[in-house]
XYZ file of C-alpha atoms in Angstrom:
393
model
C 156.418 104.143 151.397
C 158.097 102.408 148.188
C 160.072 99.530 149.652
C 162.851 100.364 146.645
C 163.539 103.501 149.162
C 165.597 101.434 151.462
C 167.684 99.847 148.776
C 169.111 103.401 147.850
C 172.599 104.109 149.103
C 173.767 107.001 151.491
C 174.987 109.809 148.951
C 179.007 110.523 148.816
C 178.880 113.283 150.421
C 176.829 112.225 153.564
C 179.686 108.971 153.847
C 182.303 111.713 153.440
C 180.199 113.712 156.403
C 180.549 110.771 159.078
C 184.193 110.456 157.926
C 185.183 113.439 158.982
C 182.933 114.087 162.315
C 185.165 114.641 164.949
C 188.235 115.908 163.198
C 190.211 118.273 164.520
C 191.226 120.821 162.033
C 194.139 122.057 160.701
C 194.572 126.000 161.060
C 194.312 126.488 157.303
C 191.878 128.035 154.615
C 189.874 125.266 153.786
C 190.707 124.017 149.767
C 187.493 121.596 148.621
C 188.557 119.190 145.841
C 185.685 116.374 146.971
C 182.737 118.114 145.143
C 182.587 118.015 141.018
C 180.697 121.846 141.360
C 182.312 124.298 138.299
C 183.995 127.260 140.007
C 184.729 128.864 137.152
C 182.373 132.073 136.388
C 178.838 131.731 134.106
C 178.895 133.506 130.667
C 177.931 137.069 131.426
C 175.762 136.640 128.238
C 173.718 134.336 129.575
C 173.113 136.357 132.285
C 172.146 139.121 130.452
C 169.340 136.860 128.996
C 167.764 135.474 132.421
C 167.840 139.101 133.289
C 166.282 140.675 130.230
C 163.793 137.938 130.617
C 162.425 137.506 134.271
C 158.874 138.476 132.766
C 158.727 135.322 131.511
C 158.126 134.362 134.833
C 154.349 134.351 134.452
C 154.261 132.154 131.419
C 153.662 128.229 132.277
C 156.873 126.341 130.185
C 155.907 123.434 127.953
C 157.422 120.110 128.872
C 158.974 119.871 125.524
C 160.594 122.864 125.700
C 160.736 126.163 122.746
C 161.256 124.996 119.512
C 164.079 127.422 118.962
C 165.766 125.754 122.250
C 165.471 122.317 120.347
C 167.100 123.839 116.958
C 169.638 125.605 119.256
C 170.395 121.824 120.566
C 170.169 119.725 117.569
C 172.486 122.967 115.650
C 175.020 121.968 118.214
C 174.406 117.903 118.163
C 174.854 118.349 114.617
C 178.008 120.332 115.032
C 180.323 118.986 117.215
C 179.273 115.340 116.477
C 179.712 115.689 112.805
C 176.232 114.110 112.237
C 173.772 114.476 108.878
C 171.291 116.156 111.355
C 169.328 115.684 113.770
C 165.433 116.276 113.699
C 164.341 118.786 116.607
C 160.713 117.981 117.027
C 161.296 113.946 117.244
C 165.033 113.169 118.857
C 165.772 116.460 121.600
C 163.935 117.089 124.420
C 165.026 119.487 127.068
C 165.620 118.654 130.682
C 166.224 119.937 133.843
C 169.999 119.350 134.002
C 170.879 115.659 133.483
C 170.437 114.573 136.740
C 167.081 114.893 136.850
C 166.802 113.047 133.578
C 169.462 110.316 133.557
C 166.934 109.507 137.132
C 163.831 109.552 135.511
C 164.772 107.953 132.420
C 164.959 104.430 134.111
C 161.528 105.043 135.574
C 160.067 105.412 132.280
C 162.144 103.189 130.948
C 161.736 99.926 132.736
C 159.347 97.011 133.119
C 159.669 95.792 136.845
C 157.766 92.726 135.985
C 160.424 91.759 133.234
C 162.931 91.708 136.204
C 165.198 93.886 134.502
C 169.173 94.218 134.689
C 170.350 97.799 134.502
C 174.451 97.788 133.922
C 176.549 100.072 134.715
C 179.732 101.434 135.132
C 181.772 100.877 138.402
C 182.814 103.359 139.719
C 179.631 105.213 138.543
C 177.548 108.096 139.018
C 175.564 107.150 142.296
C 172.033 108.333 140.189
C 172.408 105.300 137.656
C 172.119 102.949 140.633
C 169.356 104.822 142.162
C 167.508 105.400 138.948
C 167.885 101.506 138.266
C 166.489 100.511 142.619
C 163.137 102.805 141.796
C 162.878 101.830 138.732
C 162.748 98.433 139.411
C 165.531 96.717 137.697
C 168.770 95.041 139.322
C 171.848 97.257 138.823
C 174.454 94.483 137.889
C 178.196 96.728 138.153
C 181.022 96.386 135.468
C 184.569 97.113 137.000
C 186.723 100.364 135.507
C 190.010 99.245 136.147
C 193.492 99.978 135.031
C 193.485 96.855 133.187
C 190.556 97.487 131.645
C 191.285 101.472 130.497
C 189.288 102.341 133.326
C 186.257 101.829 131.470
C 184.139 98.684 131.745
C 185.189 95.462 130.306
C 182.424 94.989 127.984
C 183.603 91.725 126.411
C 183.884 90.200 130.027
C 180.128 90.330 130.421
C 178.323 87.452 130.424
C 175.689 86.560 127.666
C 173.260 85.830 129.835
C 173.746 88.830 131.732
C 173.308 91.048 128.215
C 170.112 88.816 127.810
C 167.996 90.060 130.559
C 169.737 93.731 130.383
C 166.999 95.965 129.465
C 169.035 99.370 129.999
C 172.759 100.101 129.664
C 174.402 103.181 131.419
C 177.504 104.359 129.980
C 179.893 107.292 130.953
C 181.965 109.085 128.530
C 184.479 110.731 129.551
C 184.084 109.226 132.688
C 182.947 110.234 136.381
C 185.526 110.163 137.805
C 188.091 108.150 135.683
C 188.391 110.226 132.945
C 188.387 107.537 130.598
C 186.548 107.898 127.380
C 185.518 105.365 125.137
C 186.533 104.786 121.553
C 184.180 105.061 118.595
C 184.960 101.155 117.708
C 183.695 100.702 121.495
C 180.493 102.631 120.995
C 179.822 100.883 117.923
C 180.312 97.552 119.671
C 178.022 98.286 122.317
C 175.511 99.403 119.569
C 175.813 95.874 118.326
C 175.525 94.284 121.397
C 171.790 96.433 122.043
C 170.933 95.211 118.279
C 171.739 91.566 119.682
C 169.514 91.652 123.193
C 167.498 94.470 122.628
C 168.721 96.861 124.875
C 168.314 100.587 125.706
C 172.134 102.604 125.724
C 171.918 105.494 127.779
C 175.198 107.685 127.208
C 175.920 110.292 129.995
C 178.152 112.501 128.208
C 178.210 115.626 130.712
C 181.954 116.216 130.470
C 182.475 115.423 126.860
C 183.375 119.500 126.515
C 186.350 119.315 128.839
C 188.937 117.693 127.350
C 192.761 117.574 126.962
C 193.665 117.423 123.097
C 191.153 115.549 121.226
C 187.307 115.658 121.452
C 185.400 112.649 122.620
C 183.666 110.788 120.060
C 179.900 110.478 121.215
C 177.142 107.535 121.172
C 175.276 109.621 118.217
C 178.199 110.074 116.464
C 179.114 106.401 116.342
C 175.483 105.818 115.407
C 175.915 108.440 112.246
C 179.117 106.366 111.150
C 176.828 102.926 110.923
C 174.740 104.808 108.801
C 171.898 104.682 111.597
C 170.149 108.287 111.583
C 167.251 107.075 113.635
C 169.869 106.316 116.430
C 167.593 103.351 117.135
C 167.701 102.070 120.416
C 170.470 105.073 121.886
C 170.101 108.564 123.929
C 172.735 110.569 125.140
C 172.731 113.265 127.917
C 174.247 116.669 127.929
C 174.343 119.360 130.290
C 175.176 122.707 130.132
C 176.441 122.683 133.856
C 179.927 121.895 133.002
C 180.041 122.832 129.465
C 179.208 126.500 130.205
C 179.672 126.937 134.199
C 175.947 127.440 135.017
C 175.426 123.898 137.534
C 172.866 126.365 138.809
C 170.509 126.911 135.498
C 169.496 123.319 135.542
C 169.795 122.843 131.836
C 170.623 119.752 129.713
C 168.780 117.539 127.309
C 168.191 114.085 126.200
C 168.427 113.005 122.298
C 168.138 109.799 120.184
C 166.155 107.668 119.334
C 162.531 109.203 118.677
C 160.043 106.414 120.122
C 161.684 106.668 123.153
C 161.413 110.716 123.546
C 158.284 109.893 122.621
C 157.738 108.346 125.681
C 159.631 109.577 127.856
C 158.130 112.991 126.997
C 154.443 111.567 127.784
C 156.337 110.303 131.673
C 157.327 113.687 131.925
C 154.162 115.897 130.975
C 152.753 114.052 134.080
C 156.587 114.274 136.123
C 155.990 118.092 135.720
C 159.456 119.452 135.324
C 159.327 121.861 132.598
C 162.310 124.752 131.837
C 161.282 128.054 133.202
C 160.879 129.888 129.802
C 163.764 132.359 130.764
C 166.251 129.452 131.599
C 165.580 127.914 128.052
C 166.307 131.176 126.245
C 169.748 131.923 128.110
C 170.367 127.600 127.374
C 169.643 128.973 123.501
C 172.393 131.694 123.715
C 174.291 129.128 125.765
C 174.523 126.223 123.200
C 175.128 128.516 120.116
C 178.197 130.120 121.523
C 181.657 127.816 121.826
C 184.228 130.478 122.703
C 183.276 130.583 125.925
C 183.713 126.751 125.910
C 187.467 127.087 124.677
C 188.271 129.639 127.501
C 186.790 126.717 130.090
C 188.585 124.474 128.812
C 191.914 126.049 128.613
C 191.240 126.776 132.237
C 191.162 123.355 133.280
C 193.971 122.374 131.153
C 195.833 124.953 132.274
C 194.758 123.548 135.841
C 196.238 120.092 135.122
C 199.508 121.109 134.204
C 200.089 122.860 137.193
C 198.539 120.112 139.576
C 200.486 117.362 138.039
C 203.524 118.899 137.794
C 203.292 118.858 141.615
C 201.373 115.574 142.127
C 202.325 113.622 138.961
C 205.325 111.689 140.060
C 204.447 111.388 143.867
C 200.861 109.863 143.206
C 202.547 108.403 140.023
C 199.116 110.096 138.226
C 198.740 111.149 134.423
C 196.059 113.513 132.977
C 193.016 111.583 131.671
C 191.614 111.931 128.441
C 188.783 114.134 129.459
C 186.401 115.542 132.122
C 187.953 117.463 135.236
C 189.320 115.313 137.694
C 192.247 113.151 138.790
C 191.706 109.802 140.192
C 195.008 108.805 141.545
C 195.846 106.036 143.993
C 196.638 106.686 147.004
C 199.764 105.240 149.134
C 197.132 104.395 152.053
C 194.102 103.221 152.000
C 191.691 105.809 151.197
C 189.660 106.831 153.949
C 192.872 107.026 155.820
C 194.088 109.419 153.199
C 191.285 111.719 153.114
C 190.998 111.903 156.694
C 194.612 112.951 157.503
C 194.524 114.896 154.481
C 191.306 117.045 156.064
C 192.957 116.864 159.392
C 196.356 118.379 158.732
C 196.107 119.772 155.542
C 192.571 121.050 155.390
C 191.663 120.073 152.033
C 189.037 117.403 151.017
C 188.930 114.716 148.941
C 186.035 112.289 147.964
C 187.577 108.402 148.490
C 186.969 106.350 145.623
C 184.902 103.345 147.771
C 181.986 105.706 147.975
C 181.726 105.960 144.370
C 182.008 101.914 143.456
C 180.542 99.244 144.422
C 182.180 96.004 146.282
C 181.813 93.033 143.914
C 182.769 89.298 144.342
C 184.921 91.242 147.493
C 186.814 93.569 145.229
C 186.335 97.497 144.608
C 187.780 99.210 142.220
C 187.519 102.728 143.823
C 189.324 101.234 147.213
C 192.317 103.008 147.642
C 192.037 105.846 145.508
C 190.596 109.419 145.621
C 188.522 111.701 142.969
C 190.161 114.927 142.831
C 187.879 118.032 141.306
C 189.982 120.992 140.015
C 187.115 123.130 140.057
C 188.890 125.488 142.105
C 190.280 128.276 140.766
C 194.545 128.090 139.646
C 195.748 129.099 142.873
C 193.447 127.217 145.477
C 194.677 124.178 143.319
C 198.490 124.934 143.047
C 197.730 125.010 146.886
C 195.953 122.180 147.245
C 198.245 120.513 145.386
C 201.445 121.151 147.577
C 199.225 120.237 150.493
C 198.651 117.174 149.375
C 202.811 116.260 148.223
C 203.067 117.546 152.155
C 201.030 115.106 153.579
C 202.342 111.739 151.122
C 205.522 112.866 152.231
C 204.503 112.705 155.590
C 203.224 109.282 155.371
């Protein structure tokens, strides 16, 4: 077997598993807030598309996708990032929801021999560090704290850490800060891959769920330096959160052209093509944003309610973006989701299991990810669950 098998990590979930074996129970409906799955229901238009379509069952998909799914893609690219446009054949490719992709990417990506540093975000998405293990680079993890905006610290790093980086993973809005980074940011770090020759790889999964203001994207900082080719940057979207449809396995990757070049080729081989029928309901998907606003205002709507419950007890504000709270908690966090499960019923995902312990510090210890992906009244409950137990403690 590939030796870079062991290095991976239990998942989350499976650490969250062993946490709570043994538990008693409380006597309650269970209330999940641990898992970051949408709730909320799928368009029934794009339903009515898969169904219309299930003939397309017998036709083998092509790896890069319909070209009316990449117009559909680089229409909306083009749209919400304001950008001068964005050429379909050469800088979208399709994927099989973003986790898939974000994995592979590093795969295709990387040069073990070069000995390559990934970076990443910490607390991250626990793909980037498995991407970076079998791909063989050496994830190297930047601390999100409150000092730093909950987003990494770029200026911190060293330069010869940015020398031997070969591949940059960014999250904006963040999983599960929040935090989103500022166009003068993403320009920065543009600079920096210009510098050391880097690749930027921008997971922006939750950059439709916001509070107020829209995130600014990696493209869209690109389009502002004037660079159209996006040279050396590819973002990620996914329709899973976007448009409640986790279970369509939809997203794409776009950018910079030589590397969808080659990433493509990795993939023809990978052999994870769109079912036809998924790519045409992702077509009505991506051209529609009211259903978008009514998701949104659902979550917002969400937030309000949650923190006017939880806000001054976990002393916890809404973040910028994305879909869940990461508060701290006033015990250590394992403690906190165990009693929480125990007497209360409702789960939690503490924050350790999504960070990293560097030089003896993590920046997840002692605090939970919260998903309101429940619908209002499972997280109204939840909510005064959770006030019960802190005021228990």
């Amino acid at each position: 077997m590939n030796p870079d098998l062991e290095r991976l990590h239990p998942y989350p979930f499976e650490k969250l598993g062993a946490l709570f074996a043994g538990l008693p129970v409380a006597d309650k409906p269970h209330i999940a807030l641990s898992i970051g799955e949408p709730q909320h229901p799928s368009p029934d238009f794009v339903q009515q598309v898969l169904r219309d379509n299930t003939a397309l069952l017998a036709k083998y998909p092509a790896t890069a996708g319909l070209p009316e799914l990449r117009a559909a893609i680089a229409g909306w690219l083009t749209r919400r990032f304001k950008l001068s446009g964005v050429d379909a054949d050469r800088q979208v490719l399709p994927v099989n929801g973003t986790r898939e992709a974000l994995f592979a990417f590093a795969q295709a990506l990387l040069d073990r021999d070069q000995q390559p540093l990934v970076l990443m975000p910490n607390p991250f998405y626990q793909i980037y560090e498995g991407a970076a293990f079998l791909g063989g680079g050496e994830p190297v993890y930047l601390p999100c704290t409150a000092a730093s905006g909950l987003q990494p610290d770029f200026d911190a790093v060293d330069e010869a850490v940015w020398k031997r980086t070969r591949l940059l993973f960014i999250c904006s809005p963040g999983n599960p800060t929040g935090a989103v980074l500022s166009t003068a940011q993403l320009k920065a770090l543009i600079q920096l891959a210009d510098k050391f020759d880097f690749v930027i790889a921008s997971d922006e999964c939750y950059s439709e769920i916001y509070r107020d203001k829209a995130p600014p994207g990696l493209l869209q900082a690109c389009a502002e330096l004037g660079r159209h080719d996006y040279r050396r940057c590819v973002v990620f979207h996914s329709l899973s959160k976007r448009s409640n449809l986790p279970g369509l396995r939809s997203g794409f990757v776009a950018g910079d052209a030589d590397i969808l070049a080659s990433f493509l080729r990795y993939r023809t081989y990978h052999g994870c093509a769109m079912p036809v029928h998924h790519q045409l309901a992702s077509i009505a998907a991506w051209n529609d944003e009211a259903h978008v606003a009514a998701n949104r205002a659902l979550y917002n709507e969400k937030f309000k309610a949650v923190l006017d419950i939880l806000g001054e007890p976990l002393k916890v504000s809404a973040p910028d973006a994305g879909f869940y709270l990461w508060p701290k908690t006033p015990v250590d966090d394992e403690t906190f989701a165990r009693r929480l499960k125990a007497e209360e019923n409702v789960t939690v995902l503490p924050g350790r299991y999504l960070s990293r312990t560097v030089d003896g510090r993590n920046p997840g210890k002692n605090r939970v990810r919260m998903a309101l992906v429940a619908e209002l009244d499972q997280c109204i409950e939840g909510a005064q669950r959770i006030r019960a137990l802190i005021e228990r403690l």
